[in-house]
Amino acid sequence: MPIDRIHIKNFKSIRDSGDIKIRAINVLIGPNGAGKSNFIHFFKLLNNIYKQRLKFYTAENGYENRMLYFGRKHSKSLEGYIVFKPENGNTNNRYDFKLIPQTQGSGFYFEQDLGGYNTYASGYNENWDFQDLGGAGKEESELINNFLTRADFLKAYFEDFNVFHFHDTSSGSPLKQPNKTHDYEYLKEDGSNLAAFLYKIKDTHPKHFKIIEFAIRSVATFFERFDLKPDSKNPDVVFLNWLERGSDEYFNAHNLSDGTLRFIALATLLLQPELPKTIIIDEPELGLHPFAIQKLGALIKSASTKSQIIISTQSVNLVDQFTADDIIIVERKEKQTVFSRQNEEQLKDWLDDYTLGELWEKNVLGGRPR
């Protein structure tokens, strides 16, 4: 059952988003500072609510005055909801929350921590039955400790609300460090267990592993294959070792270009055998060659048949890989972030002569610096 829509109020630059429809592919484009990252981090907020890390998340983001739209003097609450809908049915699950800034000290408490079920799930109307999940009046949600059927459904989704970013490719990058051999339950947001995760796929899903290697070879012709196994001197550690084509020389992550390393992480994320229900990626095109961006677009479209994809991008080339229906324009108007989903049919005449990326460059779509 995929996400149907979200609604955000008083979160950073977002005063009131209105209902934002979430499709199989959701590509956010807009100028710097428009609020794309704030949209993406709404899902991060939900993930931290689920994990009972709201206090830590609030501190990490500058406390409640920085999280509220124009601060606590202007906004008296931070709230939102997320609604889920089966592919061939009506909306029948949702989560609603309302956070109130503490009057003494810092942080928030929950005024609402609600799980909703649509009693008209077999029809087209909505009549919601809400139940308190246990967090009302508390500093943390009780979703994780609630055993209602609707809570179990929400937990399965919220656990996957991770924001992947493979930006750091410096010498000290998490992507380049040796991994604990058994740190492979899921791919981490920064790719810090990439080698261990690939090692697991090699052993448990060899066909998927071969597909990942094939995808990498398609953009890095020098790459032959991985050589993943526990280190001979320290079996508790695995390195991202690989073999160059036409050579018997082995290399590791430090010998890969920034773009190649990022593409390996992206290919692993999007081609893994058991995809998360939702995949959220911040600027996946960073450092990629134009051909690699085209391949990335194909991987995203393939993954979207099993997972909902949400990405933010500044790449005209990546935008060209999708349809207008996939695009959400993000802009700042009247001191707030506004969202508008594009429509393929309405742009039909334009698309006869221009690509989607060209329409963005020409500011036909909006989402360009003013």
mmCIF file of C-alpha atoms in Angstrom:
data_model
loop_
_atom_site.group_PDB
_atom_site.id
_atom_site.type_symbol
_atom_site.label_atom_id
_atom_site.label_comp_id
_atom_site.label_asym_id
_atom_site.label_seq_id
_atom_site.Cartn_x
_atom_site.Cartn_y
_atom_site.Cartn_z
ATOM 1 C CA MET A 1 0.000 0.000 0.000
ATOM 2 C CA PRO A 2 1.859 3.130 -1.163
ATOM 3 C CA ILE A 3 1.849 6.649 0.257
ATOM 4 C CA ASP A 4 -1.058 8.604 -1.215
ATOM 5 C CA ARG A 5 -0.382 12.126 0.081
ATOM 6 C CA ILE A 6 1.299 14.194 2.783
ATOM 7 C CA HIS A 7 0.474 17.512 4.440
ATOM 8 C CA ILE A 8 3.028 19.656 6.316
ATOM 9 C CA LYS A 9 2.407 22.745 8.471
ATOM 10 C CA ASN A 10 4.942 25.109 10.080
ATOM 11 C CA PHE A 11 8.025 22.992 9.370
ATOM 12 C CA LYS A 12 11.038 25.181 8.635
ATOM 13 C CA SER A 13 10.234 27.120 5.418
ATOM 14 C CA ILE A 14 6.925 25.294 4.877
ATOM 15 C CA ARG A 15 3.996 27.232 6.349
ATOM 16 C CA ASP A 16 1.232 25.048 4.886
ATOM 17 C CA SER A 17 2.006 22.677 2.033
ATOM 18 C CA GLY A 18 -1.556 21.658 1.326
ATOM 19 C CA ASP A 19 -2.032 18.041 0.260
ATOM 20 C CA ILE A 20 0.938 16.871 -1.813
ATOM 21 C CA LYS A 21 0.247 13.808 -3.924
ATOM 22 C CA ILE A 22 2.989 11.180 -3.776
ATOM 23 C CA ARG A 23 3.413 9.032 -6.881
ATOM 24 C CA ALA A 24 5.726 6.165 -7.785
ATOM 25 C CA ILE A 25 8.420 8.697 -8.780
ATOM 26 C CA ASN A 26 8.682 12.132 -7.184
ATOM 27 C CA VAL A 27 11.423 14.449 -8.444
ATOM 28 C CA LEU A 28 11.781 17.752 -6.579
ATOM 29 C CA ILE A 29 13.359 20.597 -8.531
ATOM 30 C CA GLY A 30 13.796 24.240 -7.646
ATOM 31 C CA PRO A 31 16.392 26.893 -6.812
ATOM 32 C CA ASN A 32 18.705 26.699 -3.820
ATOM 33 C CA GLY A 33 16.930 27.622 -0.603
ATOM 34 C CA ALA A 34 13.447 26.935 -1.990
ATOM 35 C CA GLY A 35 12.747 24.160 0.520
ATOM 36 C CA LYS A 36 13.441 20.884 -1.302
ATOM 37 C CA SER A 37 15.519 19.590 1.606
ATOM 38 C CA ASN A 38 12.793 20.567 4.074
ATOM 39 C CA PHE A 39 10.287 18.438 2.151
ATOM 40 C CA ILE A 40 12.685 15.491 2.198
ATOM 41 C CA HIS A 41 13.470 15.970 5.881
ATOM 42 C CA PHE A 42 9.792 15.745 6.754
ATOM 43 C CA PHE A 43 10.246 12.003 6.191
ATOM 44 C CA LYS A 44 13.369 12.113 8.357
ATOM 45 C CA LEU A 45 11.250 13.752 11.063
ATOM 46 C CA LEU A 46 8.712 10.908 10.838
ATOM 47 C CA ASN A 47 11.529 8.371 11.090
ATOM 48 C CA ASN A 48 12.849 10.035 14.251
ATOM 49 C CA ILE A 49 9.349 10.249 15.711
ATOM 50 C CA TYR A 50 9.004 6.499 15.179
ATOM 51 C CA LYS A 51 12.407 5.789 16.759
ATOM 52 C CA GLN A 52 11.611 8.008 19.771
ATOM 53 C CA ARG A 53 14.475 10.318 18.818
ATOM 54 C CA LEU A 54 12.437 13.526 18.490
ATOM 55 C CA LYS A 55 14.392 15.260 21.289
ATOM 56 C CA PHE A 56 17.713 14.408 19.626
ATOM 57 C CA TYR A 57 16.443 15.361 16.170
ATOM 58 C CA THR A 58 15.180 18.688 17.490
ATOM 59 C CA ALA A 59 18.560 19.433 19.096
ATOM 60 C CA GLU A 60 20.448 18.416 15.943
ATOM 61 C CA ASN A 61 18.308 20.837 13.914
ATOM 62 C CA GLY A 62 18.781 23.888 16.113
ATOM 63 C CA TYR A 63 15.922 23.235 18.539
ATOM 64 C CA GLU A 64 12.269 24.120 18.062
ATOM 65 C CA ASN A 65 12.847 27.771 17.180
ATOM 66 C CA ARG A 66 14.744 26.699 14.051
ATOM 67 C CA MET A 67 12.305 23.924 13.154
ATOM 68 C CA LEU A 68 9.150 26.060 13.339
ATOM 69 C CA TYR A 69 8.180 28.306 10.441
ATOM 70 C CA PHE A 70 9.641 31.728 11.380
ATOM 71 C CA GLY A 71 10.198 30.505 14.933
ATOM 72 C CA ARG A 72 7.992 29.921 17.957
ATOM 73 C CA LYS A 73 6.808 33.550 18.077
ATOM 74 C CA HIS A 74 5.126 33.063 14.703
ATOM 75 C CA SER A 75 4.182 29.356 14.781
ATOM 76 C CA LYS A 76 2.454 27.790 17.756
ATOM 77 C CA SER A 77 2.687 24.198 16.503
ATOM 78 C CA LEU A 78 4.402 21.881 14.014
ATOM 79 C CA GLU A 79 2.038 19.385 12.491
ATOM 80 C CA GLY A 80 1.361 17.134 9.561
ATOM 81 C CA TYR A 81 -0.093 13.901 8.321
ATOM 82 C CA ILE A 82 0.689 11.101 5.909
ATOM 83 C CA VAL A 83 -2.017 9.055 4.201
ATOM 84 C CA PHE A 84 -1.640 5.612 2.635
ATOM 85 C CA LYS A 85 -3.756 4.123 -0.136
ATOM 86 C CA PRO A 86 -3.854 0.620 -1.662
ATOM 87 C CA GLU A 87 -3.107 0.479 -5.384
ATOM 88 C CA ASN A 88 -6.653 -0.596 -6.279
ATOM 89 C CA GLY A 89 -8.745 0.778 -3.426
ATOM 90 C CA ASN A 90 -9.471 3.690 -1.153
ATOM 91 C CA THR A 91 -7.316 5.410 1.459
ATOM 92 C CA ASN A 92 -7.409 3.399 4.658
ATOM 93 C CA ASN A 93 -4.432 4.265 6.902
ATOM 94 C CA ARG A 94 -2.819 7.490 8.100
ATOM 95 C CA TYR A 95 -0.698 9.092 10.810
ATOM 96 C CA ASP A 96 -1.401 12.562 12.211
ATOM 97 C CA PHE A 97 0.778 14.451 14.653
ATOM 98 C CA LYS A 98 0.828 17.856 16.284
ATOM 99 C CA LEU A 99 3.856 19.108 18.182
ATOM 100 C CA ILE A 100 3.678 22.004 20.637
ATOM 101 C CA PRO A 101 6.858 23.840 21.748
ATOM 102 C CA GLN A 102 7.594 23.500 25.450
ATOM 103 C CA THR A 103 6.714 26.583 27.513
ATOM 104 C CA GLN A 104 9.585 25.823 29.887
ATOM 105 C CA GLY A 105 12.910 24.738 28.416
ATOM 106 C CA SER A 106 13.377 23.521 24.870
ATOM 107 C CA GLY A 107 11.844 20.894 22.642
ATOM 108 C CA PHE A 108 8.303 19.758 21.860
ATOM 109 C CA TYR A 109 5.561 17.664 23.330
ATOM 110 C CA PHE A 110 2.841 15.807 21.432
ATOM 111 C CA GLU A 111 -0.645 17.241 21.438
ATOM 112 C CA GLN A 112 -1.645 14.629 18.842
ATOM 113 C CA ASP A 113 -0.062 11.256 18.118
ATOM 114 C CA LEU A 114 -2.798 9.553 16.114
ATOM 115 C CA GLY A 115 -3.267 6.484 13.961
ATOM 116 C CA GLY A 116 -6.209 6.699 11.568
ATOM 117 C CA TYR A 117 -8.222 4.033 9.773
ATOM 118 C CA ASN A 118 -10.703 4.815 7.015
ATOM 119 C CA THR A 119 -13.940 2.963 7.714
ATOM 120 C CA TYR A 120 -14.955 3.546 4.077
ATOM 121 C CA ALA A 121 -11.887 1.723 2.810
ATOM 122 C CA SER A 122 -13.883 -0.246 0.236
ATOM 123 C CA GLY A 123 -15.456 2.855 -1.313
ATOM 124 C CA TYR A 124 -14.343 6.273 -2.491
ATOM 125 C CA ASN A 125 -15.165 8.447 0.508
ATOM 126 C CA GLU A 126 -13.187 8.914 3.691
ATOM 127 C CA ASN A 127 -14.480 8.567 7.233
ATOM 128 C CA TRP A 128 -11.546 8.363 9.612
ATOM 129 C CA ASP A 129 -11.492 6.555 12.914
ATOM 130 C CA PHE A 130 -8.587 7.986 14.967
ATOM 131 C CA GLN A 131 -6.948 6.421 17.986
ATOM 132 C CA ASP A 132 -4.313 7.950 20.234
ATOM 133 C CA LEU A 133 -1.147 5.905 19.861
ATOM 134 C CA GLY A 134 -0.093 6.892 23.366
ATOM 135 C CA GLY A 135 2.096 9.950 22.837
ATOM 136 C CA ALA A 136 -0.357 12.745 23.690
ATOM 137 C CA GLY A 137 1.171 14.941 26.392
ATOM 138 C CA LYS A 138 4.584 13.267 26.090
ATOM 139 C CA GLU A 139 7.915 14.323 24.587
ATOM 140 C CA GLU A 140 8.133 11.197 22.427
ATOM 141 C CA SER A 141 5.619 9.290 20.318
ATOM 142 C CA GLU A 142 4.461 5.883 21.531
ATOM 143 C CA LEU A 143 4.029 4.551 17.991
ATOM 144 C CA ILE A 144 6.915 2.117 18.345
ATOM 145 C CA ASN A 145 5.354 0.621 21.498
ATOM 146 C CA ASN A 146 1.785 0.418 20.175
ATOM 147 C CA PHE A 147 0.440 -2.927 18.951
ATOM 148 C CA LEU A 148 -2.696 -1.831 17.128
ATOM 149 C CA THR A 149 -2.885 -3.171 13.562
ATOM 150 C CA ARG A 150 -2.757 0.385 12.231
ATOM 151 C CA ALA A 151 0.377 1.062 14.301
ATOM 152 C CA ASP A 152 2.084 -2.071 12.935
ATOM 153 C CA PHE A 153 1.365 -0.834 9.409
ATOM 154 C CA LEU A 154 2.834 2.610 10.121
ATOM 155 C CA LYS A 155 5.954 1.195 11.786
ATOM 156 C CA ALA A 156 6.782 -0.880 8.717
ATOM 157 C CA TYR A 157 6.794 2.299 6.614
ATOM 158 C CA PHE A 158 8.394 4.738 9.022
ATOM 159 C CA GLU A 159 11.389 2.456 9.550
ATOM 160 C CA ASP A 160 12.244 2.878 5.845
ATOM 161 C CA PHE A 161 12.106 6.689 5.914
ATOM 162 C CA ASN A 162 15.867 7.145 5.543
ATOM 163 C CA VAL A 163 17.423 9.952 3.490
ATOM 164 C CA PHE A 164 20.312 8.556 1.444
ATOM 165 C CA HIS A 165 23.179 10.877 0.618
ATOM 166 C CA PHE A 166 26.454 9.619 -0.777
ATOM 167 C CA HIS A 167 28.073 13.044 -1.042
ATOM 168 C CA ASP A 168 31.153 12.501 1.100
ATOM 169 C CA THR A 169 33.889 10.818 -0.930
ATOM 170 C CA SER A 170 36.873 12.343 0.888
ATOM 171 C CA SER A 171 39.703 10.135 2.143
ATOM 172 C CA GLY A 172 37.905 9.823 5.469
ATOM 173 C CA SER A 173 34.528 9.142 3.842
ATOM 174 C CA PRO A 174 32.336 6.448 5.430
ATOM 175 C CA LEU A 175 32.066 4.944 1.928
ATOM 176 C CA LYS A 176 35.801 4.202 1.904
ATOM 177 C CA GLN A 177 36.225 2.689 5.341
ATOM 178 C CA PRO A 178 36.500 -1.044 6.093
ATOM 179 C CA ASN A 179 33.244 -2.568 7.301
ATOM 180 C CA LYS A 180 32.382 -5.019 10.010
ATOM 181 C CA THR A 181 31.685 -8.231 8.133
ATOM 182 C CA HIS A 182 28.229 -8.751 9.661
ATOM 183 C CA ASP A 183 27.043 -5.141 9.411
ATOM 184 C CA TYR A 184 24.713 -5.926 6.527
ATOM 185 C CA GLU A 185 21.103 -5.875 7.756
ATOM 186 C CA TYR A 186 20.292 -2.855 5.549
ATOM 187 C CA LEU A 187 22.236 -0.275 3.541
ATOM 188 C CA LYS A 188 22.934 2.748 5.743
ATOM 189 C CA GLU A 189 22.090 6.296 4.687
ATOM 190 C CA ASP A 190 25.701 7.350 4.132
ATOM 191 C CA GLY A 191 26.817 4.025 2.614
ATOM 192 C CA SER A 192 29.122 3.341 5.557
ATOM 193 C CA ASN A 193 28.432 -0.419 5.321
ATOM 194 C CA LEU A 194 28.475 -0.650 1.513
ATOM 195 C CA ALA A 195 31.119 -3.386 1.335
ATOM 196 C CA ALA A 196 29.388 -5.549 3.956
ATOM 197 C CA PHE A 197 25.983 -5.063 2.331
ATOM 198 C CA LEU A 198 27.337 -6.079 -1.090
ATOM 199 C CA TYR A 199 29.092 -9.052 0.530
ATOM 200 C CA LYS A 200 25.729 -10.219 1.881
ATOM 201 C CA ILE A 201 24.028 -9.811 -1.522
ATOM 202 C CA LYS A 202 26.835 -11.813 -3.188
ATOM 203 C CA ASP A 203 26.204 -14.744 -0.860
ATOM 204 C CA THR A 204 22.419 -14.635 -0.597
ATOM 205 C CA HIS A 205 21.297 -13.241 -3.989
ATOM 206 C CA PRO A 206 24.069 -13.917 -6.516
ATOM 207 C CA LYS A 207 21.885 -12.995 -9.519
ATOM 208 C CA HIS A 208 21.186 -9.545 -8.083
ATOM 209 C CA PHE A 209 24.883 -9.183 -7.297
ATOM 210 C CA LYS A 210 25.761 -9.892 -10.932
ATOM 211 C CA ILE A 211 23.196 -7.318 -12.075
ATOM 212 C CA ILE A 212 24.788 -4.700 -9.797
ATOM 213 C CA GLU A 213 28.233 -5.499 -11.228
ATOM 214 C CA PHE A 214 26.836 -5.269 -14.770
ATOM 215 C CA ALA A 215 25.316 -1.847 -14.052
ATOM 216 C CA ILE A 216 28.652 -0.609 -12.683
ATOM 217 C CA ARG A 217 30.545 -1.892 -15.736
ATOM 218 C CA SER A 218 28.117 -0.021 -17.989
ATOM 219 C CA VAL A 219 29.392 3.325 -16.646
ATOM 220 C CA ALA A 220 32.903 2.327 -15.479
ATOM 221 C CA THR A 221 34.360 0.249 -18.310
ATOM 222 C CA PHE A 222 37.605 -0.371 -16.390
ATOM 223 C CA PHE A 223 35.700 -2.241 -13.661
ATOM 224 C CA GLU A 224 35.749 -6.046 -13.939
ATOM 225 C CA ARG A 225 34.189 -7.325 -10.717
ATOM 226 C CA PHE A 226 34.218 -7.112 -6.929
ATOM 227 C CA ASP A 227 36.409 -9.266 -4.709
ATOM 228 C CA LEU A 228 34.457 -9.288 -1.459
ATOM 229 C CA LYS A 229 35.440 -11.596 1.354
ATOM 230 C CA PRO A 230 36.494 -11.294 4.987
ATOM 231 C CA ASP A 231 40.025 -9.975 5.373
ATOM 232 C CA SER A 232 42.564 -12.791 5.749
ATOM 233 C CA LYS A 233 44.237 -11.093 8.722
ATOM 234 C CA ASN A 234 41.024 -9.890 10.365
ATOM 235 C CA PRO A 235 37.932 -11.968 9.438
ATOM 236 C CA ASP A 236 35.667 -9.475 11.188
ATOM 237 C CA VAL A 237 36.409 -6.880 8.504
ATOM 238 C CA VAL A 238 35.552 -6.669 4.780
ATOM 239 C CA PHE A 239 36.924 -4.130 2.281
ATOM 240 C CA LEU A 240 35.370 -2.822 -0.939
ATOM 241 C CA ASN A 241 37.958 -4.592 -3.089
ATOM 242 C CA TRP A 242 37.624 -4.818 -6.867
ATOM 243 C CA LEU A 243 39.515 -6.040 -9.911
ATOM 244 C CA GLU A 244 40.363 -3.887 -12.942
ATOM 245 C CA ARG A 245 39.497 -5.241 -16.367
ATOM 246 C CA GLY A 246 42.478 -6.746 -18.202
ATOM 247 C CA SER A 247 44.602 -6.763 -15.064
ATOM 248 C CA ASP A 248 45.317 -9.036 -12.135
ATOM 249 C CA GLU A 249 45.727 -6.023 -9.859
ATOM 250 C CA TYR A 250 43.240 -5.583 -6.999
ATOM 251 C CA PHE A 251 42.135 -2.181 -5.738
ATOM 252 C CA ASN A 252 39.853 -0.826 -3.004
ATOM 253 C CA ALA A 253 37.465 2.095 -2.522
ATOM 254 C CA HIS A 254 40.312 4.600 -2.262
ATOM 255 C CA ASN A 255 41.219 3.831 -5.877
ATOM 256 C CA LEU A 256 37.790 4.767 -7.245
ATOM 257 C CA SER A 257 36.846 8.195 -8.577
ATOM 258 C CA ASP A 258 34.242 10.125 -6.612
ATOM 259 C CA GLY A 259 31.595 9.632 -9.288
ATOM 260 C CA THR A 260 32.259 5.900 -9.653
ATOM 261 C CA LEU A 261 32.071 5.324 -5.910
ATOM 262 C CA ARG A 262 28.794 7.233 -5.675
ATOM 263 C CA PHE A 263 27.352 5.300 -8.610
ATOM 264 C CA ILE A 264 28.296 1.987 -6.961
ATOM 265 C CA ALA A 265 26.393 3.053 -3.845
ATOM 266 C CA LEU A 266 23.383 4.202 -5.894
ATOM 267 C CA ALA A 267 23.318 1.032 -8.004
ATOM 268 C CA THR A 268 23.468 -1.081 -4.836
ATOM 269 C CA LEU A 269 20.629 0.908 -3.255
ATOM 270 C CA LEU A 270 18.362 0.709 -6.315
ATOM 271 C CA LEU A 271 19.157 -2.865 -7.394
ATOM 272 C CA GLN A 272 19.174 -4.595 -4.009
ATOM 273 C CA PRO A 273 16.975 -7.715 -3.926
ATOM 274 C CA GLU A 274 14.526 -6.469 -1.284
ATOM 275 C CA LEU A 275 13.823 -2.798 -1.912
ATOM 276 C CA PRO A 276 12.608 -0.535 0.910
ATOM 277 C CA LYS A 277 8.994 0.592 0.541
ATOM 278 C CA THR A 278 10.245 4.155 0.108
ATOM 279 C CA ILE A 279 13.636 5.317 -1.206
ATOM 280 C CA ILE A 280 14.580 8.952 -0.549
ATOM 281 C CA ILE A 281 17.780 10.354 -2.083
ATOM 282 C CA ASP A 282 19.212 13.858 -1.788
ATOM 283 C CA GLU A 283 20.855 15.048 -5.053
ATOM 284 C CA PRO A 284 21.880 11.605 -6.377
ATOM 285 C CA GLU A 285 23.434 13.114 -9.521
ATOM 286 C CA LEU A 286 26.313 14.771 -7.644
ATOM 287 C CA GLY A 287 29.621 14.108 -9.417
ATOM 288 C CA LEU A 288 28.171 11.754 -12.029
ATOM 289 C CA HIS A 289 29.049 11.804 -15.736
ATOM 290 C CA PRO A 290 26.056 12.631 -18.014
ATOM 291 C CA PHE A 291 25.945 9.019 -19.248
ATOM 292 C CA ALA A 292 25.942 7.764 -15.661
ATOM 293 C CA ILE A 293 23.033 10.131 -14.934
ATOM 294 C CA GLN A 294 21.080 8.531 -17.783
ATOM 295 C CA LYS A 295 21.767 5.092 -16.310
ATOM 296 C CA LEU A 296 20.736 6.385 -12.895
ATOM 297 C CA GLY A 297 17.413 7.531 -14.359
ATOM 298 C CA ALA A 298 16.825 4.042 -15.755
ATOM 299 C CA LEU A 299 17.633 2.462 -12.377
ATOM 300 C CA ILE A 300 15.208 4.815 -10.607
ATOM 301 C CA LYS A 301 12.412 4.002 -13.047
ATOM 302 C CA SER A 302 13.038 0.278 -12.644
ATOM 303 C CA ALA A 303 13.054 0.516 -8.823
ATOM 304 C CA SER A 304 9.829 2.568 -8.869
ATOM 305 C CA THR A 305 7.859 -0.531 -9.898
ATOM 306 C CA LYS A 306 8.428 -1.900 -6.384
ATOM 307 C CA SER A 307 9.249 1.169 -4.289
ATOM 308 C CA GLN A 308 8.191 4.816 -4.164
ATOM 309 C CA ILE A 309 11.122 7.058 -5.077
ATOM 310 C CA ILE A 310 11.563 10.602 -3.759
ATOM 311 C CA ILE A 311 14.595 12.587 -4.925
ATOM 312 C CA SER A 312 15.738 16.186 -5.057
ATOM 313 C CA THR A 313 17.951 17.270 -7.932
ATOM 314 C CA GLN A 314 19.620 20.223 -9.614
ATOM 315 C CA SER A 315 20.399 18.220 -12.777
ATOM 316 C CA VAL A 316 18.664 19.115 -16.040
ATOM 317 C CA ASN A 317 19.988 15.835 -17.467
ATOM 318 C CA LEU A 318 18.360 13.804 -14.701
ATOM 319 C CA VAL A 319 15.050 15.668 -15.076
ATOM 320 C CA ASP A 320 15.069 14.669 -18.757
ATOM 321 C CA GLN A 321 14.862 10.999 -17.754
ATOM 322 C CA PHE A 322 11.326 11.385 -16.347
ATOM 323 C CA THR A 323 7.851 12.545 -17.321
ATOM 324 C CA ALA A 324 6.250 15.811 -16.299
ATOM 325 C CA ASP A 325 3.891 13.880 -14.000
ATOM 326 C CA ASP A 326 6.939 12.851 -11.934
ATOM 327 C CA ILE A 327 8.083 16.436 -11.281
ATOM 328 C CA ILE A 328 7.297 18.580 -8.230
ATOM 329 C CA ILE A 329 8.336 22.229 -8.559
ATOM 330 C CA VAL A 330 9.514 23.775 -5.283
ATOM 331 C CA GLU A 331 9.620 27.573 -4.989
ATOM 332 C CA ARG A 332 9.658 30.324 -2.367
ATOM 333 C CA LYS A 333 6.702 32.668 -2.687
ATOM 334 C CA GLU A 334 5.601 35.252 -0.136
ATOM 335 C CA LYS A 335 8.216 34.000 2.344
ATOM 336 C CA GLN A 336 7.130 30.371 2.255
ATOM 337 C CA THR A 337 7.780 27.166 0.319
ATOM 338 C CA VAL A 338 5.123 26.205 -2.214
ATOM 339 C CA PHE A 339 4.818 22.974 -4.188
ATOM 340 C CA SER A 340 3.263 22.322 -7.590
ATOM 341 C CA ARG A 341 3.189 18.959 -9.343
ATOM 342 C CA GLN A 342 3.516 19.137 -13.119
ATOM 343 C CA ASN A 343 1.101 17.612 -15.623
ATOM 344 C CA GLU A 344 2.164 15.800 -18.790
ATOM 345 C CA GLU A 345 -1.096 16.544 -20.602
ATOM 346 C CA GLN A 346 -0.968 20.277 -19.871
ATOM 347 C CA LEU A 347 2.603 20.478 -21.193
ATOM 348 C CA LYS A 348 1.942 18.332 -24.272
ATOM 349 C CA ASP A 349 2.333 21.149 -26.824
ATOM 350 C CA TRP A 350 5.578 22.319 -25.228
ATOM 351 C CA LEU A 351 6.966 18.779 -25.038
ATOM 352 C CA ASP A 352 6.506 18.350 -28.792
ATOM 353 C CA ASP A 353 9.398 20.776 -29.295
ATOM 354 C CA TYR A 354 11.399 20.747 -26.045
ATOM 355 C CA THR A 355 12.624 18.286 -23.471
ATOM 356 C CA LEU A 356 11.442 18.584 -19.895
ATOM 357 C CA GLY A 357 14.885 19.803 -18.834
ATOM 358 C CA GLU A 358 14.833 22.518 -21.506
ATOM 359 C CA LEU A 359 11.441 23.696 -20.275
ATOM 360 C CA TRP A 360 12.894 23.929 -16.791
ATOM 361 C CA GLU A 361 15.892 25.925 -18.076
ATOM 362 C CA LYS A 362 13.548 28.262 -19.965
ATOM 363 C CA ASN A 363 11.519 28.727 -16.743
ATOM 364 C CA VAL A 364 8.336 27.429 -18.374
ATOM 365 C CA LEU A 365 7.924 25.052 -15.435
ATOM 366 C CA GLY A 366 9.100 27.534 -12.810
ATOM 367 C CA GLY A 367 11.548 26.476 -10.149
ATOM 368 C CA ARG A 368 14.368 28.729 -11.408
ATOM 369 C CA PRO A 369 16.130 31.483 -9.452
ATOM 370 C CA ARG A 370 14.283 34.784 -9.771
#
